[in-house]
Short mmCIF file of C-alpha atoms in Angstrom, two decimals:
data_model
loop_
_atom_site.label_atom_id
_atom_site.label_comp_id
_atom_site.label_asym_id
_atom_site.label_seq_id
_atom_site.Cartn_x
_atom_site.Cartn_y
_atom_site.Cartn_z
CA MET A 171 28.59 47.86 -161.02
CA LYS A 172 25.52 50.15 -160.62
CA ALA A 173 24.19 51.20 -157.14
CA ALA A 174 21.30 53.38 -156.13
CA VAL A 175 22.96 55.40 -153.45
CA THR A 176 21.28 57.67 -150.95
CA VAL A 177 23.88 60.26 -151.14
CA GLU A 178 22.19 62.48 -148.50
CA TRP A 179 18.69 62.36 -147.00
CA ASN A 180 15.98 62.77 -149.69
CA LYS A 181 18.42 62.54 -152.52
CA MET A 182 19.38 59.32 -154.38
CA GLU A 183 21.76 58.88 -157.29
CA VAL A 184 22.50 55.85 -159.49
CA GLN A 185 26.27 55.51 -159.45
CA GLU A 186 28.81 53.36 -161.19
CA THR A 187 31.05 51.88 -158.47
CA PRO A 188 33.59 49.06 -158.24
CA ILE A 189 32.43 45.65 -157.38
CA PRO A 190 33.17 45.11 -153.68
CA GLU A 191 35.48 42.39 -152.37
CA PRO A 192 34.37 40.22 -149.49
CA GLY A 193 36.72 40.26 -146.49
CA PRO A 194 37.38 37.27 -144.28
CA GLY A 195 34.11 35.40 -143.25
CA GLU A 196 32.18 37.39 -145.95
CA ALA A 197 30.41 36.47 -149.18
CA LEU A 198 29.68 38.37 -152.36
CA VAL A 199 26.14 38.10 -153.63
CA ARG A 200 25.01 39.20 -157.11
CA VAL A 201 21.53 40.63 -156.52
CA LYS A 202 18.54 39.53 -158.66
CA LEU A 203 15.51 41.18 -156.86
CA ALA A 204 15.33 43.46 -153.96
CA GLY A 205 12.26 44.71 -152.11
CA ILE A 206 11.56 48.35 -151.05
CA CYS A 207 10.47 48.24 -147.39
CA GLY A 208 8.49 50.73 -145.45
CA SER A 209 11.63 51.38 -143.38
CA ASP A 210 13.47 52.33 -146.57
CA VAL A 211 11.21 55.34 -146.74
CA HIS A 212 12.16 56.41 -143.26
CA ILE A 213 15.80 55.85 -143.93
CA PHE A 214 15.63 57.92 -147.22
CA GLN A 215 13.96 60.76 -145.44
CA GLY A 216 16.61 60.79 -142.74
CA HIS A 217 14.16 59.84 -139.96
CA HIS A 218 16.13 56.72 -138.85
CA PRO A 219 18.19 57.60 -135.78
CA THR A 220 21.32 55.67 -136.61
CA ALA A 221 21.36 55.21 -140.34
CA VAL A 222 24.35 56.53 -142.20
CA SER A 223 24.79 58.16 -145.57
CA PRO A 224 25.90 57.76 -148.34
CA VAL A 225 24.60 54.24 -148.37
CA ALA A 226 23.00 51.94 -150.89
CA GLN A 227 19.72 50.95 -149.10
CA GLY A 228 17.90 47.65 -149.44
CA HIS A 229 17.71 44.67 -147.07
CA GLU A 230 15.18 42.40 -148.63
CA PHE A 231 16.69 40.51 -151.52
CA VAL A 232 17.35 37.24 -153.45
CA GLY A 233 20.51 36.73 -155.45
CA THR A 234 23.24 34.48 -156.64
CA LEU A 235 26.32 33.34 -154.57
CA GLU A 236 29.41 34.73 -156.44
CA LYS A 237 32.33 34.36 -153.94
CA VAL A 238 32.96 33.21 -150.42
CA ASN A 239 36.14 34.26 -148.53
CA GLY A 240 37.37 31.68 -145.77
CA ALA A 241 33.95 30.45 -144.72
CA ASN A 242 32.18 27.08 -144.94
CA ILE A 243 28.47 27.64 -145.80
CA ASN A 244 25.70 25.41 -146.95
CA ALA A 245 25.55 26.81 -150.40
CA ALA A 246 27.73 26.66 -153.60
CA ILE A 247 28.91 29.29 -155.97
CA GLY A 248 26.12 29.91 -158.39
CA ASP A 249 23.33 28.85 -155.96
CA ARG A 250 20.49 31.21 -155.48
CA VAL A 251 20.58 32.64 -151.94
CA VAL A 252 18.81 34.88 -149.44
CA VAL A 253 20.62 36.73 -146.61
CA GLU A 254 19.48 37.53 -143.05
CA PRO A 255 20.60 41.12 -143.15
CA LEU A 256 21.33 41.87 -139.38
CA ILE A 257 24.64 43.18 -138.08
CA SER A 258 25.21 42.30 -134.41
CA CYS A 259 28.07 43.42 -132.25
CA GLY A 260 28.58 40.10 -130.66
CA VAL A 261 29.72 41.50 -127.31
CA CYS A 262 26.75 43.15 -125.58
CA GLU A 263 24.66 41.28 -122.98
CA ALA A 264 21.95 40.37 -125.73
CA CYS A 265 24.55 38.99 -128.05
CA ARG A 266 26.32 37.04 -125.22
CA GLU A 267 22.97 35.43 -124.26
CA GLY A 268 22.29 34.44 -127.84
CA HIS A 269 19.73 37.07 -128.63
CA MET A 270 21.71 38.67 -131.56
CA HIS A 271 18.59 40.16 -133.12
CA VAL A 272 18.02 42.54 -130.03
CA CYS A 273 21.79 43.45 -129.97
CA ARG A 274 22.20 46.92 -128.08
CA ASN A 275 24.13 47.98 -131.19
CA LEU A 276 22.05 46.38 -133.84
CA GLY A 277 22.86 47.20 -137.36
CA LEU A 278 21.37 46.28 -140.77
CA LEU A 279 22.42 45.97 -144.37
CA GLY A 280 21.18 48.92 -146.34
CA ILE A 281 21.07 51.16 -143.24
CA HIS A 282 24.59 50.96 -141.60
CA ARG A 283 26.46 49.48 -144.52
CA HIS A 284 25.73 49.08 -148.22
CA GLY A 285 22.86 46.93 -149.01
CA ALA A 286 21.00 45.34 -151.94
CA PHE A 287 19.93 48.36 -154.09
CA ALA A 288 23.20 47.56 -156.04
CA GLU A 289 24.13 44.73 -158.48
CA TYR A 290 26.49 43.31 -155.82
CA VAL A 291 26.43 43.32 -152.11
CA VAL A 292 28.91 41.98 -149.60
CA VAL A 293 27.31 39.94 -146.74
CA ASP A 294 28.17 37.91 -143.68
CA ALA A 295 28.74 34.39 -145.00
CA ALA A 296 27.23 32.89 -141.93
CA LYS A 297 23.92 34.65 -142.84
CA VAL A 298 23.67 33.23 -146.38
CA ILE A 299 20.85 30.70 -146.98
CA ARG A 300 20.30 28.54 -150.06
CA VAL A 301 17.02 29.06 -151.82
CA PRO A 302 15.23 25.78 -152.73
CA ASP A 303 14.51 25.19 -156.43
CA THR A 304 10.78 25.18 -155.66
CA LEU A 305 10.84 28.73 -154.65
CA SER A 306 10.67 31.53 -157.30
CA ASN A 307 12.87 34.58 -157.24
CA GLU A 308 9.84 36.78 -156.64
CA LEU A 309 8.68 34.88 -153.49
CA ALA A 310 12.24 34.39 -152.26
CA ALA A 311 12.62 38.18 -152.35
CA LEU A 312 9.86 38.33 -149.75
CA THR A 313 11.71 36.12 -147.35
CA GLU A 314 12.70 39.03 -145.02
CA PRO A 315 9.12 40.37 -144.45
CA VAL A 316 7.79 36.86 -144.11
CA ALA A 317 10.47 36.20 -141.47
CA VAL A 318 9.25 39.12 -139.63
CA ALA A 319 5.77 37.60 -139.56
CA ALA A 320 7.20 34.30 -138.45
CA HIS A 321 8.83 35.92 -135.56
CA VAL A 322 5.77 38.11 -134.77
CA THR A 323 3.39 35.14 -134.48
CA ALA A 324 5.87 33.19 -132.55
CA ARG A 325 6.20 35.92 -129.99
CA GLY A 326 2.38 36.06 -129.84
CA GLY A 327 2.06 32.32 -129.06
CA LEU A 328 -0.18 31.78 -132.01
CA GLN A 329 -2.13 28.45 -131.80
CA LYS A 330 -4.54 26.62 -134.14
CA GLY A 331 -8.07 27.93 -133.52
CA ASP A 332 -7.07 31.28 -132.03
CA ARG A 333 -8.96 34.29 -132.95
CA THR A 334 -6.52 36.92 -134.16
CA LEU A 335 -6.88 40.59 -135.23
CA VAL A 336 -4.18 42.42 -137.15
CA ILE A 337 -4.31 46.27 -137.15
CA GLY A 338 -2.84 47.67 -140.42
CA ALA A 339 -3.24 45.96 -143.82
CA GLY A 340 0.05 47.06 -145.33
CA PRO A 341 2.52 44.36 -146.62
CA ILE A 342 3.66 43.30 -143.13
CA GLY A 343 0.15 43.22 -141.75
CA LEU A 344 -1.14 41.14 -144.66
CA ILE A 345 1.78 38.65 -144.34
CA VAL A 346 1.14 38.36 -140.52
CA ALA A 347 -2.59 37.73 -141.41
CA MET A 348 -1.53 35.08 -143.84
CA MET A 349 0.67 33.50 -141.30
CA CYS A 350 -2.13 33.32 -138.73
CA GLU A 351 -4.44 31.72 -141.33
CA TRP A 352 -1.73 29.26 -142.27
CA ALA A 353 -1.49 28.12 -138.59
CA GLY A 354 -5.26 27.49 -138.44
CA ALA A 355 -6.27 30.71 -136.57
CA THR A 356 -9.29 32.82 -137.64
CA VAL A 357 -8.17 36.29 -138.65
CA ALA A 358 -9.59 39.72 -139.39
CA LEU A 359 -7.78 43.11 -140.11
CA VAL A 360 -8.38 46.66 -139.26
CA GLU A 361 -7.51 49.18 -141.96
CA ILE A 362 -8.30 52.86 -142.75
CA ASN A 363 -7.03 53.19 -146.33
CA PRO A 364 -9.66 52.34 -148.97
CA GLU A 365 -7.21 50.77 -151.39
CA ARG A 366 -5.61 48.64 -148.70
CA ILE A 367 -9.17 47.61 -147.53
CA GLU A 368 -10.07 46.37 -151.04
CA GLN A 369 -6.73 44.55 -151.43
CA ALA A 370 -7.12 42.68 -148.16
CA LYS A 371 -10.71 41.86 -149.16
CA SER A 372 -9.54 40.65 -152.51
CA LEU A 373 -7.17 38.21 -150.70
CA GLY A 374 -10.24 36.86 -148.79
CA PHE A 375 -9.86 38.55 -145.51
CA THR A 376 -12.51 40.00 -143.23
CA VAL A 377 -11.69 43.70 -142.84
CA VAL A 378 -12.93 46.22 -140.26
CA ASN A 379 -13.02 49.82 -141.58
CA ALA A 380 -11.25 52.08 -139.09
CA ASN A 381 -13.16 55.04 -140.40
CA GLY A 382 -16.15 53.53 -138.50
CA ASP A 383 -16.51 52.30 -134.90
CA ALA A 384 -13.56 49.92 -135.21
CA ALA A 385 -13.66 48.65 -131.68
CA ALA A 386 -17.35 47.79 -131.84
CA ASP A 387 -17.14 46.29 -135.29
CA ALA A 388 -14.15 44.22 -134.40
CA LEU A 389 -15.54 42.95 -131.06
CA ALA A 390 -18.77 41.83 -132.90
CA LEU A 391 -16.64 39.40 -134.86
CA THR A 392 -15.91 37.60 -131.49
CA ASP A 393 -19.48 38.10 -130.02
CA GLY A 394 -17.96 40.64 -127.79
CA GLU A 395 -15.31 38.53 -126.14
CA GLY A 396 -12.32 39.92 -127.83
CA PHE A 397 -9.36 38.44 -129.66
CA ASP A 398 -6.68 36.02 -128.41
CA GLN A 399 -3.98 37.98 -130.10
CA VAL A 400 -3.90 41.45 -131.59
CA TYR A 401 -1.01 42.29 -133.89
CA GLU A 402 -0.36 46.05 -134.17
CA ALA A 403 1.20 46.63 -137.47
CA SER A 404 -0.05 50.02 -138.34
CA GLY A 405 2.10 52.33 -136.18
CA ALA A 406 -0.86 54.51 -135.91
CA ALA A 407 -1.20 56.31 -132.50
CA PRO A 408 -4.93 55.47 -132.00
CA ALA A 409 -4.06 51.74 -132.50
CA ALA A 410 -2.62 51.25 -129.02
CA ALA A 411 -6.05 52.14 -127.50
CA LEU A 412 -7.86 49.92 -130.05
CA ALA A 413 -5.61 47.01 -129.38
CA THR A 414 -6.36 47.05 -125.54
CA GLU A 415 -10.10 47.45 -126.15
CA VAL A 416 -10.48 44.50 -128.48
CA CYS A 417 -8.04 42.07 -126.92
CA ARG A 418 -9.78 39.50 -124.78
CA ILE A 419 -9.27 39.03 -121.11
CA ARG A 420 -5.71 37.58 -120.54
CA GLY A 421 -5.08 37.99 -124.26
CA THR A 422 -1.78 39.05 -125.96
CA ILE A 423 -1.01 42.26 -127.79
CA VAL A 424 2.08 42.15 -130.00
CA GLY A 425 3.76 45.48 -131.09
CA ILE A 426 5.15 45.59 -134.65
CA GLY A 427 4.55 49.04 -136.04
CA PHE A 428 6.60 52.04 -135.05
CA PRO A 429 4.34 54.80 -133.85
CA SER A 430 5.50 58.49 -133.90
CA PRO A 431 5.09 60.11 -131.73
CA PRO A 432 4.72 57.41 -129.08
CA PRO A 433 1.04 56.95 -128.21
CA ALA A 434 -0.70 57.05 -124.89
CA PHE A 435 -1.37 53.63 -123.65
CA ASP A 436 -4.23 52.47 -121.34
CA VAL A 437 -2.40 50.92 -118.46
CA ARG A 438 -5.78 50.34 -116.62
CA ALA A 439 -6.85 47.98 -119.37
CA LEU A 440 -3.63 46.16 -119.21
CA ILE A 441 -4.10 45.66 -115.35
CA PHE A 442 -7.86 44.95 -115.30
CA LYS A 443 -7.68 42.45 -118.25
CA GLU A 444 -4.27 40.96 -117.26
CA LEU A 445 -3.19 41.47 -120.80
CA HIS A 446 0.15 40.40 -122.11
CA LEU A 447 2.03 43.15 -123.92
CA VAL A 448 4.80 41.70 -126.05
CA GLY A 449 7.41 43.44 -128.31
CA SER A 450 8.69 41.87 -131.51
CA ARG A 451 11.76 42.99 -133.26
CA VAL A 452 12.83 41.81 -136.74
CA TYR A 453 13.78 38.02 -136.52
CA THR A 454 16.34 35.54 -135.65
CA LEU A 455 18.67 33.58 -138.01
CA ASP A 456 16.69 30.51 -137.04
CA ASP A 457 13.52 32.30 -138.07
CA PHE A 458 15.09 32.94 -141.49
CA HIS A 459 15.89 29.31 -141.93
CA ARG A 460 12.42 28.24 -140.84
CA THR A 461 10.84 30.83 -143.17
CA VAL A 462 12.71 29.64 -146.34
CA ARG A 463 11.74 26.00 -145.60
CA MET A 464 8.11 27.03 -144.95
CA MET A 465 7.82 29.12 -148.06
CA ALA A 466 9.22 26.36 -150.16
CA ASN A 467 6.33 24.10 -148.95
CA LEU A 468 3.50 26.59 -149.51
CA ASN A 469 0.72 25.29 -151.61
CA ALA A 470 -0.26 26.87 -154.94
CA ASP A 471 -2.98 28.92 -153.37
CA GLN A 472 -0.81 30.25 -150.55
CA ARG A 473 1.95 31.11 -153.18
CA GLU A 474 -0.52 32.92 -155.33
CA ARG A 475 -1.81 35.01 -152.41
CA LEU A 476 1.69 35.85 -151.23
CA ALA A 477 2.71 36.78 -154.70
CA ALA A 478 -0.36 39.10 -155.07
CA LEU A 479 1.39 41.55 -152.58
CA ILE A 480 3.87 42.30 -155.24
CA THR A 481 2.20 45.19 -157.01
CA GLU A 482 5.09 46.80 -159.01
CA THR A 483 8.62 46.14 -160.35
CA CYS A 484 11.07 48.67 -161.46
CA ASP A 485 14.75 48.76 -162.42
CA ILE A 486 17.60 50.44 -160.49
CA HIS A 487 16.73 53.76 -161.97
CA GLY A 488 13.30 53.55 -160.39
CA VAL A 489 14.16 53.09 -156.85
CA ALA A 490 13.87 56.70 -155.84
CA ASP A 491 10.52 56.95 -157.69
CA GLY A 492 9.22 53.78 -155.87
CA ILE A 493 10.23 55.35 -152.45
CA GLY A 494 8.38 58.48 -153.50
CA LYS A 495 5.26 56.54 -154.37
CA MET A 496 5.41 54.77 -150.88
CA MET A 497 5.92 58.26 -149.24
CA ARG A 498 2.84 59.54 -151.04
CA GLY A 499 0.66 56.53 -150.29
CA GLU A 500 0.39 55.74 -154.04
CA CYS A 501 1.57 52.12 -153.61
CA LYS A 502 -0.70 49.69 -151.63
CA GLY A 503 1.74 46.64 -152.00
CA LYS A 504 5.39 45.65 -152.45
CA ILE A 505 7.66 47.09 -155.04
CA LEU A 506 10.57 44.91 -156.24
CA VAL A 507 13.66 46.25 -157.83
CA ASN A 508 15.05 44.06 -160.68
CA LEU A 509 18.79 44.19 -160.51
CA SER A 510 19.44 41.29 -162.62
CA GLN A 511 22.13 41.79 -165.41
CA GLU A 512 20.67 38.87 -167.47
#
């Protein structure tokens, strides 16, 4: 099989490798489509603190179930499936308490073992989820980032009628904004990149341009009262101060983006306004199941807007170039890698 392997940081090669065999409790999936994530850029550059190389990256994907080794799962050979890609140790205190997604030794397909930038990938059979017939391959390939948004909004306590602000209009920020809208909340975004501003506006969102007075412009949308939830998805250092300024009294700020270096945070605002500051990391297996069911029931307009996030498709030989485009800020949406042998 072919695999796009990061052989060392900042260097990727398409290699011919043997099709892997699933061990006990594992399954083999033939990959159809895989998404390039922002975290794939950091891994490729060697910025991820625990990533290994060589590794075939890729953790967002849809494929066909080819083989199962000694496990009972709710999918049959030949079914289209998605896979929750987390790797948990099972023995730390978080795992023992059922919080496998915040395992002290958390790993991920495509970071700590070979992932989906390959024609076949071996996965934990317990993490395999059948894709309903009503869900296209393209939308199914977005299950992982949509599951991130599902977990994020659950952590924020999102309710119908809430006023929400999403800082950052990249793919995750836009999906979080859609999730807020689908729940019946009003939503606005803050973004600094002109192309992403236009993309968010084309999807019907109100966008505050961060090149201006973002705090004043955002607060004006709530008559100065502030937002019930602020979802920080940019990872930009100034966003922490902006979030505390525009969040309403006793509102909730949810951290999603990974700022580097860590920003200064206004603890006084946290105290004076009795703000709730919440972290959100990836998703649970239940989030993944819930996301697949939810996506299968989206209406035509919701599907069209979600699909609009996919702006490019490449083959396995274009993965490195796709990552390069993201590094240079030349891609405003989601790049899918077509690994289908059909």
